[in-house]
Short mmCIF file of C-alpha atoms in Angstrom, two decimals:
data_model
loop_
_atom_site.label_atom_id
_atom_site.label_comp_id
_atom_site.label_asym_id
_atom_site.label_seq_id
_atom_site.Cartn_x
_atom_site.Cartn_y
_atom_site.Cartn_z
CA UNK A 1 134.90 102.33 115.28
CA UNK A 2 135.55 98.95 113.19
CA UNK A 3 135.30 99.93 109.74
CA UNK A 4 136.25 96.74 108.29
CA UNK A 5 133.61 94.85 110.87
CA UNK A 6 130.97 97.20 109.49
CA UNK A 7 132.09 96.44 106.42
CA UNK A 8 131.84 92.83 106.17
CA UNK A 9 128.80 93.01 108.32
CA UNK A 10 127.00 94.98 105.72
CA UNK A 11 128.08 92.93 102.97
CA UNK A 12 126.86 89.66 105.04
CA UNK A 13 122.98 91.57 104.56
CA UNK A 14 123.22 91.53 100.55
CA UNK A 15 125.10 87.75 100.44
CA UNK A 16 122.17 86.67 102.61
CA UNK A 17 119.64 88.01 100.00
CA UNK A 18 118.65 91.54 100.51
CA UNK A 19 119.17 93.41 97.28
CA UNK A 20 120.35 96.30 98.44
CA UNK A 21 121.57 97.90 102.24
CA UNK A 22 123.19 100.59 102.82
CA UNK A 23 123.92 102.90 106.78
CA UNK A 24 125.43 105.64 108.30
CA UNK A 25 127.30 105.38 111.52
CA UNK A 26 128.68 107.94 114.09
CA UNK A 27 130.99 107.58 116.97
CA UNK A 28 131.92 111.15 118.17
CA UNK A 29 134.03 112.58 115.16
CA UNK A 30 134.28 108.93 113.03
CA UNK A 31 131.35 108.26 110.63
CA UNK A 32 131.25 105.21 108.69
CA UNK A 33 128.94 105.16 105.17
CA UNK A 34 128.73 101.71 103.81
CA UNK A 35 126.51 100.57 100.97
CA UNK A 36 126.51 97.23 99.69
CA UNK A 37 123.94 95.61 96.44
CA UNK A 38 121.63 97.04 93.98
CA UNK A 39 118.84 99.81 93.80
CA UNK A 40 117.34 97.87 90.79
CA UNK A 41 117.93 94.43 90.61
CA UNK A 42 116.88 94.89 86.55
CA UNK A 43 119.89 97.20 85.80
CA UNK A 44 122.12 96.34 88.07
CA UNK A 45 122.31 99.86 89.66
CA UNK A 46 124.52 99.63 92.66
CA UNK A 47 122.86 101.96 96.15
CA UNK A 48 124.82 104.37 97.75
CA UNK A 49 124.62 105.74 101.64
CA UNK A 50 123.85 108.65 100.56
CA UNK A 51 120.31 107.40 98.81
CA UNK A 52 116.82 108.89 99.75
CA UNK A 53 114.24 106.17 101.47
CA UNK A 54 111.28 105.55 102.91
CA UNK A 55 111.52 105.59 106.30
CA UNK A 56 108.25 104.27 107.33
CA UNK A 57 107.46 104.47 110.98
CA UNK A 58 110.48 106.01 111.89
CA UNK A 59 107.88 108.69 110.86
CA UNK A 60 106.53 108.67 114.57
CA UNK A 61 108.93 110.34 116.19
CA UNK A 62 108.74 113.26 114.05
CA UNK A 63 105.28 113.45 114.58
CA UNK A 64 105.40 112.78 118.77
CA UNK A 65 108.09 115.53 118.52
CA UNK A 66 105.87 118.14 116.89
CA UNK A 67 103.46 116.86 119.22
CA UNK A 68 105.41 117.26 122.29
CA UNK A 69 106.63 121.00 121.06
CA UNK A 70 102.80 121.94 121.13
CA UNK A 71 102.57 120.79 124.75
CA UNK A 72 105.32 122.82 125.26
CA UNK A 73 103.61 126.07 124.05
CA UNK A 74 100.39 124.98 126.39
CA UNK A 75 98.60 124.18 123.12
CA UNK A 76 98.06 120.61 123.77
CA UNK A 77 97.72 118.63 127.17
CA UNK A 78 99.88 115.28 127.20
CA UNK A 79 96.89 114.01 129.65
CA UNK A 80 93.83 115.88 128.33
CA UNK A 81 90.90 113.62 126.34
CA UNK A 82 91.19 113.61 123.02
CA UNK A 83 87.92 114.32 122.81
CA UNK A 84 88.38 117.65 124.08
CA UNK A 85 90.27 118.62 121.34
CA UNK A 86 88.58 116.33 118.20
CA UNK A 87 84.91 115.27 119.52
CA UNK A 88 83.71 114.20 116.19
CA UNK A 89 86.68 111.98 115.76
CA UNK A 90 86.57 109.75 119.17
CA UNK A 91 82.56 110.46 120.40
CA UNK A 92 81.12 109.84 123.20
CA UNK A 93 82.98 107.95 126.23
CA UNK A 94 85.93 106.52 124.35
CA UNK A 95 87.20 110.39 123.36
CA UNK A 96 86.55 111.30 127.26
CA UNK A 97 88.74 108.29 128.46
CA UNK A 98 91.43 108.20 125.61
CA UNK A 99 94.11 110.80 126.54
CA UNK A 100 96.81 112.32 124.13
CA UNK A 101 99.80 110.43 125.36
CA UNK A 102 97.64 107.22 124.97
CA UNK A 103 97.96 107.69 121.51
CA UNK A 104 101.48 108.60 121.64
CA UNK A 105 102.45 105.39 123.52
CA UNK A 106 99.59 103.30 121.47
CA UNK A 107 97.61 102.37 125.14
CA UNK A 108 93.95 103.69 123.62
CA UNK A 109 92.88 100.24 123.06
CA UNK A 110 92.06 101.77 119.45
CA UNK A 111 92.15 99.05 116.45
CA UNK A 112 95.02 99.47 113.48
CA UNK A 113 93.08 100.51 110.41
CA UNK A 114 94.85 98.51 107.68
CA UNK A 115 93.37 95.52 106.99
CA UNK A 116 89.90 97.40 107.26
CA UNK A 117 91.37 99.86 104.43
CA UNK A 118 93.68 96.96 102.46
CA UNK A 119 90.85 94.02 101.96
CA UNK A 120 93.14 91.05 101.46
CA UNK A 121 95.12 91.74 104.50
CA UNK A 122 91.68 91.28 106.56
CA UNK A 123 93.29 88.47 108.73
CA UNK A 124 96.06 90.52 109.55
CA UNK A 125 98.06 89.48 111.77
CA UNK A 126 96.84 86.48 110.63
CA UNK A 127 99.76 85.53 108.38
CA UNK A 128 98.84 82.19 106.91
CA UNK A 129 94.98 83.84 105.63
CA UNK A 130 96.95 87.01 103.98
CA UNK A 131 97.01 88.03 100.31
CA UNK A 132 99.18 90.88 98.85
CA UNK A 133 96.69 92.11 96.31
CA UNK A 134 95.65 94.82 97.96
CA UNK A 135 98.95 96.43 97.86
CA UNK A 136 98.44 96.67 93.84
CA UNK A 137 94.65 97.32 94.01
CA UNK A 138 95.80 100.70 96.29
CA UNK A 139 98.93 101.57 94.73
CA UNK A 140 97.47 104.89 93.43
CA UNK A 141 94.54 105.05 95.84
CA UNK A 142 94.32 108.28 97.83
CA UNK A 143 93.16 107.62 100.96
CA UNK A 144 91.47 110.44 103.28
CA UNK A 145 92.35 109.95 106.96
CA UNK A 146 89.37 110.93 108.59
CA UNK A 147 87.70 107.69 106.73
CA UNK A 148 90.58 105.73 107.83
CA UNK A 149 90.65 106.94 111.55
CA UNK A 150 87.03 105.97 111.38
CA UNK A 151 87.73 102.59 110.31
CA UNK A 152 90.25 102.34 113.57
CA UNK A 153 88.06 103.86 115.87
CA UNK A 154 84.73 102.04 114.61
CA UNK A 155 86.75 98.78 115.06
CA UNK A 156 86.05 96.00 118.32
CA UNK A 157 88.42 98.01 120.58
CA UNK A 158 92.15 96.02 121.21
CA UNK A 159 93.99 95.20 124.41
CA UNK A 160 95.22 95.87 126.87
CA UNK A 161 97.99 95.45 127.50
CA UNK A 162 98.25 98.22 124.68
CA UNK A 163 98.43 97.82 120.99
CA UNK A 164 100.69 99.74 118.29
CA UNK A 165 98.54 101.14 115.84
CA UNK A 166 98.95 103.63 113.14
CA UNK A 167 95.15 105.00 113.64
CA UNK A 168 96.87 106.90 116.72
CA UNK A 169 99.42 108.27 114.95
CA UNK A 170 96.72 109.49 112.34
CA UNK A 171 95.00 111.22 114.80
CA UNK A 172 97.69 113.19 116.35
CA UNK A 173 97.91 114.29 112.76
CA UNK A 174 94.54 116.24 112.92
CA UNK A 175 95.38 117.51 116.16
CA UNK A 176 98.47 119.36 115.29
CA UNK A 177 96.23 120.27 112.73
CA UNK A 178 93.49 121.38 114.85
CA UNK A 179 95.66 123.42 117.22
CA UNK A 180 97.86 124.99 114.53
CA UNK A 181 95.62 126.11 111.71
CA UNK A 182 97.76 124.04 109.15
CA UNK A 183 98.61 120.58 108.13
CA UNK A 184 100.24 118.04 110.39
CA UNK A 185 103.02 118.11 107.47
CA UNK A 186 103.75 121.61 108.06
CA UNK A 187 103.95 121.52 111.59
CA UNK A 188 106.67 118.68 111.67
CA UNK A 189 108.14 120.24 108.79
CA UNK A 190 108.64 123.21 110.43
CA UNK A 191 109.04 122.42 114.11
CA UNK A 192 110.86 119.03 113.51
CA UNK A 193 112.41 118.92 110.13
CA UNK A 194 113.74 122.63 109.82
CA UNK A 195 114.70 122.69 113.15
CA UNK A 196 117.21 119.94 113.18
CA UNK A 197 118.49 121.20 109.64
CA UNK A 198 117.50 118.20 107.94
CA UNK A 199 118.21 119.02 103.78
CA UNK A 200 117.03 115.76 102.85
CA UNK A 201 114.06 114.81 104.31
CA UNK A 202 110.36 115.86 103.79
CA UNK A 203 106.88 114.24 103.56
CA UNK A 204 105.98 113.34 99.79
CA UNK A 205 104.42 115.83 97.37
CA UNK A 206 103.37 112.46 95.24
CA UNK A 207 103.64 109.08 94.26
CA UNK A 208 107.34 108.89 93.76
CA UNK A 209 110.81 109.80 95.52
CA UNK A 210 112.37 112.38 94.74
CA UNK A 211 116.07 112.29 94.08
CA UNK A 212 118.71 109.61 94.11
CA UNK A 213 116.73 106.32 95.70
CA UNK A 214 116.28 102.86 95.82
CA UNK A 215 113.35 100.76 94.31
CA UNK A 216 111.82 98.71 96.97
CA UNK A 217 111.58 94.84 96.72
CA UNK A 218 108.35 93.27 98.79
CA UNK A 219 108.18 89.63 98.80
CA UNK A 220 104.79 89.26 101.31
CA UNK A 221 106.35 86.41 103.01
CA UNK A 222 107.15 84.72 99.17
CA UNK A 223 103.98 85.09 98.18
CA UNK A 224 105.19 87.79 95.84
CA UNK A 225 107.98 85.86 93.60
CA UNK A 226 110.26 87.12 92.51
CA UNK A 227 110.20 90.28 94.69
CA UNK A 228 108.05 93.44 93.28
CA UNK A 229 109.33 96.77 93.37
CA UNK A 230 106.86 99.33 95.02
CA UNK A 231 109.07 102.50 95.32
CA UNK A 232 106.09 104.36 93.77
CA UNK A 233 103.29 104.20 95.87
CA UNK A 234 100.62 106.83 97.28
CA UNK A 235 101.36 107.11 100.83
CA UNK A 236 98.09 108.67 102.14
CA UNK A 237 97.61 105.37 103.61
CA UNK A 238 99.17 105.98 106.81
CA UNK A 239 100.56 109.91 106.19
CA UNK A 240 102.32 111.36 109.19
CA UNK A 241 102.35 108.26 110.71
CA UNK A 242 104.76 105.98 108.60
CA UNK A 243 104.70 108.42 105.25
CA UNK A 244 108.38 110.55 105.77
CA UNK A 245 111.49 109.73 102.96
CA UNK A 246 114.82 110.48 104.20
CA UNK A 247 118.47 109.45 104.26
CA UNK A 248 120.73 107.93 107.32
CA UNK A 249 122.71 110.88 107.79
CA UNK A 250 119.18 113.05 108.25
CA UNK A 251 118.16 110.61 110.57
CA UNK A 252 121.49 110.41 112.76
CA UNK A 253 121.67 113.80 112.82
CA UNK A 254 117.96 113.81 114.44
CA UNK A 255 118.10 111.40 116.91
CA UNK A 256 121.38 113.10 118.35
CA UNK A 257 119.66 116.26 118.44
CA UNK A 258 116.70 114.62 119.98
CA UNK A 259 118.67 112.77 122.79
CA UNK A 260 120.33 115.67 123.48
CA UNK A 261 117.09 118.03 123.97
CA UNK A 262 117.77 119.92 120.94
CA UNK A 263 114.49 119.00 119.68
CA UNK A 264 112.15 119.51 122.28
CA UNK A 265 112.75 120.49 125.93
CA UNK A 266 114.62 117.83 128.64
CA UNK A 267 111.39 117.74 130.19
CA UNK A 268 109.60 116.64 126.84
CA UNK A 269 111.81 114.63 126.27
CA UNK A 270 111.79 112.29 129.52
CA UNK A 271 107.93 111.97 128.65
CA UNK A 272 109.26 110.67 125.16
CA UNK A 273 111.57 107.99 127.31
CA UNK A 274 108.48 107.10 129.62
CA UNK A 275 108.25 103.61 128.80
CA UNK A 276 105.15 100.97 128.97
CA UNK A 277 104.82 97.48 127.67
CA UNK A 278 102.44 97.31 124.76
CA UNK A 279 102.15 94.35 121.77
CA UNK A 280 104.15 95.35 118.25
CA UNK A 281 102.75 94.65 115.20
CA UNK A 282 104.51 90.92 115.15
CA UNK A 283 102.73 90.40 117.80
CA UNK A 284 105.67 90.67 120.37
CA UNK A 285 105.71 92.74 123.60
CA UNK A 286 108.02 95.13 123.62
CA UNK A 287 109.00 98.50 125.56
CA UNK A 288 107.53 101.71 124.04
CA UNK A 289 107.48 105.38 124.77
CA UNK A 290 105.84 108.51 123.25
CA UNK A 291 107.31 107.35 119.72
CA UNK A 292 110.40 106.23 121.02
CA UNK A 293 111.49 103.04 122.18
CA UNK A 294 114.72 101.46 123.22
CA UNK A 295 116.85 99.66 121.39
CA UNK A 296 118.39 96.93 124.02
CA UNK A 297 120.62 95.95 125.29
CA UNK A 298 122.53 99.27 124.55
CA UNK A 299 121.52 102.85 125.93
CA UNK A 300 119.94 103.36 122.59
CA UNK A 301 116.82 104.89 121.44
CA UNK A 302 115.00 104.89 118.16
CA UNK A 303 112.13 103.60 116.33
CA UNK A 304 112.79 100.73 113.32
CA UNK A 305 109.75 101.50 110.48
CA UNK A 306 108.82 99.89 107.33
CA UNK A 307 107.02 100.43 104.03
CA UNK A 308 106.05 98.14 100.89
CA UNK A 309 109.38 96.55 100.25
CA UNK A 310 111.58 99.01 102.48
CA UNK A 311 112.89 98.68 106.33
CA UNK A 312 114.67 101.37 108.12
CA UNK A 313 116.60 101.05 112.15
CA UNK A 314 117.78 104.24 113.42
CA UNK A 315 118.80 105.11 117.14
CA UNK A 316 121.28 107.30 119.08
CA UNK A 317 122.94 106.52 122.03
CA UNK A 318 121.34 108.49 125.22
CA UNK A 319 124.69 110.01 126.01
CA UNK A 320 125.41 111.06 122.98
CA UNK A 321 128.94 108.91 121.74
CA UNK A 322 127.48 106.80 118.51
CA UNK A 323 124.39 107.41 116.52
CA UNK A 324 123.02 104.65 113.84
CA UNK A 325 120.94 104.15 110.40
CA UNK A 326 120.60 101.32 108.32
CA UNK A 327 117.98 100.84 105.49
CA UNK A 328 117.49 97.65 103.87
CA UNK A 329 115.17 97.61 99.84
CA UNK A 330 113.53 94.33 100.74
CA UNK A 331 111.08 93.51 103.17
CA UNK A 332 108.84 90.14 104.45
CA UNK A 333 111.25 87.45 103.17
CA UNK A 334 110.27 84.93 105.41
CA UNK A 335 108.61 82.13 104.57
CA UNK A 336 105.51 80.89 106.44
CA UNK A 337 105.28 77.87 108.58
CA UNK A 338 102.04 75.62 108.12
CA UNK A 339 100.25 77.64 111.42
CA UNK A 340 101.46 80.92 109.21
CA UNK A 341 104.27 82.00 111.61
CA UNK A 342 107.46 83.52 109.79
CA UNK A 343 110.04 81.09 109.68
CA UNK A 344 113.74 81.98 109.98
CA UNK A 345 115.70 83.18 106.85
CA UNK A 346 120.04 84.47 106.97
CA UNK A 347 118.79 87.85 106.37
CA UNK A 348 117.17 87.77 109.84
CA UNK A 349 120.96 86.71 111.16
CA UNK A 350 122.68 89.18 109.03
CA UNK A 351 121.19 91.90 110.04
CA UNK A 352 120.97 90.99 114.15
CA UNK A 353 125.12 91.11 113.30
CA UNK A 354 125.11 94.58 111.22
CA UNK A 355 123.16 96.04 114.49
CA UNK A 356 125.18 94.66 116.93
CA UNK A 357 128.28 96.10 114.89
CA UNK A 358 126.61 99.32 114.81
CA UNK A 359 126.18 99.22 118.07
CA UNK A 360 129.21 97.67 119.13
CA UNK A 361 127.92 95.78 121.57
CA UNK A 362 127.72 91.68 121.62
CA UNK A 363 123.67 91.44 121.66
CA UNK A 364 120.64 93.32 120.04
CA UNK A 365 116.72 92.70 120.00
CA UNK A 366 115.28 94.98 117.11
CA UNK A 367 111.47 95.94 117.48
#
């Protein structure tokens, strides 16, 4: 491991104009912890690896995970209608033809919720015709998730090929639910989280993070300026599907168990790996399993995720020999082009580099 490549490839993230990055990085028995900028650009607070984030959709996995340990104890059928199981949810023909692992890989055809629940982003992905105001108007808002699964599933239906959206992940939510007797929350928590010995990560109890953190910078493609912090934030609006705060090391220490069927079974596992070609929320087409995806060119697998102002990458190699996390307390700082298409910005560079050093390999593509 190149310690003074990851180094200067972390510090090329801040210089480019990310406040704040900091990662984890395992090779067999090296780890590298690098941390480079501020936590609050006000006080001048530097961040540190060892700082608490929101992880966003990294979230996922977790929840296919619990998921996947259900269909393990013959509680829930990987191929078996969702309407089966939640009725009242997905009526009629759509909850007969929509099976659980088509929410899991995001082929139901079902609509994301968000710009139905956050007004100004209506046009989403409609850059050019997006506000941010919404993200203030909801800042406190608590959302329940059988409105917004509604909103999803009451939208024109999308694809295929498939589409991600977060109204699947909502509704594995209320089926771990359904076929445990609790929450969704203490299902992962439990069969997930406490498995894997994670002390640092959980679901929120509120509106703020707990413990040593970051604030998080969101510029809405520089229609916020300068940058607004929006570290405290109800996260009801997407829950188990993007809602989880945790720190690199947690999540390295996951995704090696998980590769190495420590999680869930081999078998459940090689579902998880199952790939099929579905649109990402940029509007890209990219390679995705049962909330896991590759990470090419590498033998990597992960899930990148991202909140109000915060971005997270984490992957393990499949055999095992280097696990990754970086976290970044900025988001959208592309500019928009007249047809509203993000335009280029060093941070996009800089942090293409910092993967491919984390990595080591010569060439990444990050979903």
């Amino acid at each position: 491991m190149d310690h003074a490549q990851l180094d200067a490839a972390l510090d090329a993230v801040h210089r480019a104009g990310v406040p704040g990055v900091f990662a984890e990085v395992r090779a067999g028995d090296q780890v590298w912890r690098g941390a480079a900028g501020v936590a609050d650009t006000g006080t001048g607070r530097p961040v540190s690896a060892g700082m608490r984030h929101r992880v966003g959709s990294v979230t996922k996995t977790f929840t296919a995970a619990a998921v996947l340990r259900q269909v393990e104890r013959g509680r829930i059928g990987l191929d078996t209608p969702i309407g089966h199981y939640l009725p009242k949810l997905v009526p009629g023909e759509r909850g007969r033809a929509i099976t659980v692992r088509m929410l899991l890989d995001h082929t139901s055809g079902l609509a994301e919720y968000l710009p139905y629940a956050y007004p100004s982003l209506k046009a989403f992905p409609d850059l050019a015709a997006t506000r941010p105001d919404s993200l203030d108007e909801h800042r406190c808002t608590r959302f329940d998730p059988v409105e917004l699964i509604a909103l999803g599933v009451g939208a024109p239906p999308v694809g295929p090929p498939g589409v991600y959206s977060n109204t699947n992940y909502l509704l594995l939510a209320q089926l771990l639910a359904h076929v445990t007797g609790g929450s969704a929350e203490e299902c992962i928590t439990r069969d997930v989280i406490d498995r894997a010995g994670l002390r640092d990560t959980a679901f929120p109890a509120g509106t703020h993070v707990e413990g040593p953190h970051s604030k998080l910078y969101e510029s809405w493609f520089g229609m916020i300026d300068p940058p607004r912090d929006y570290s405290v934030f109800d996260m009801s609006w997407v829950g188990p599907a993007a809602s989880l705060i945790s720190t690199v090391s947690d999540l390295n220490r996951f995704y090696a168990l998980l590769l190495a069927g420590e999680i869930v079974s081999p078998a459940s596992l090689a579902e998880m790996r199952r790939t099929v070609r579905i649109v990402s929320q940029e509007g890209k087409l990219i390679d995705y399993g049962l909330g896991l995806h590759p990470v090419e060119p590498a033998e990597f697998w992960g899930h990148g995720g991202t909140v109000w102002g915060g971005g997270t990458l984490a992957a393990a190699r499949a055999d095992g020999t280097r696990q990754f996390a970086i976290a970044v307390n900025a988001q959208r700082w592309n500019r928009l082009d007249g047809s509203g298409r993000p335009q280029p910005h060093p941070i996009d560079g800089a942090l293409a580099a910092l993967y491919r050093a984390a990595m080591s390999c010569d060439t990444v593509t990050n979903r």
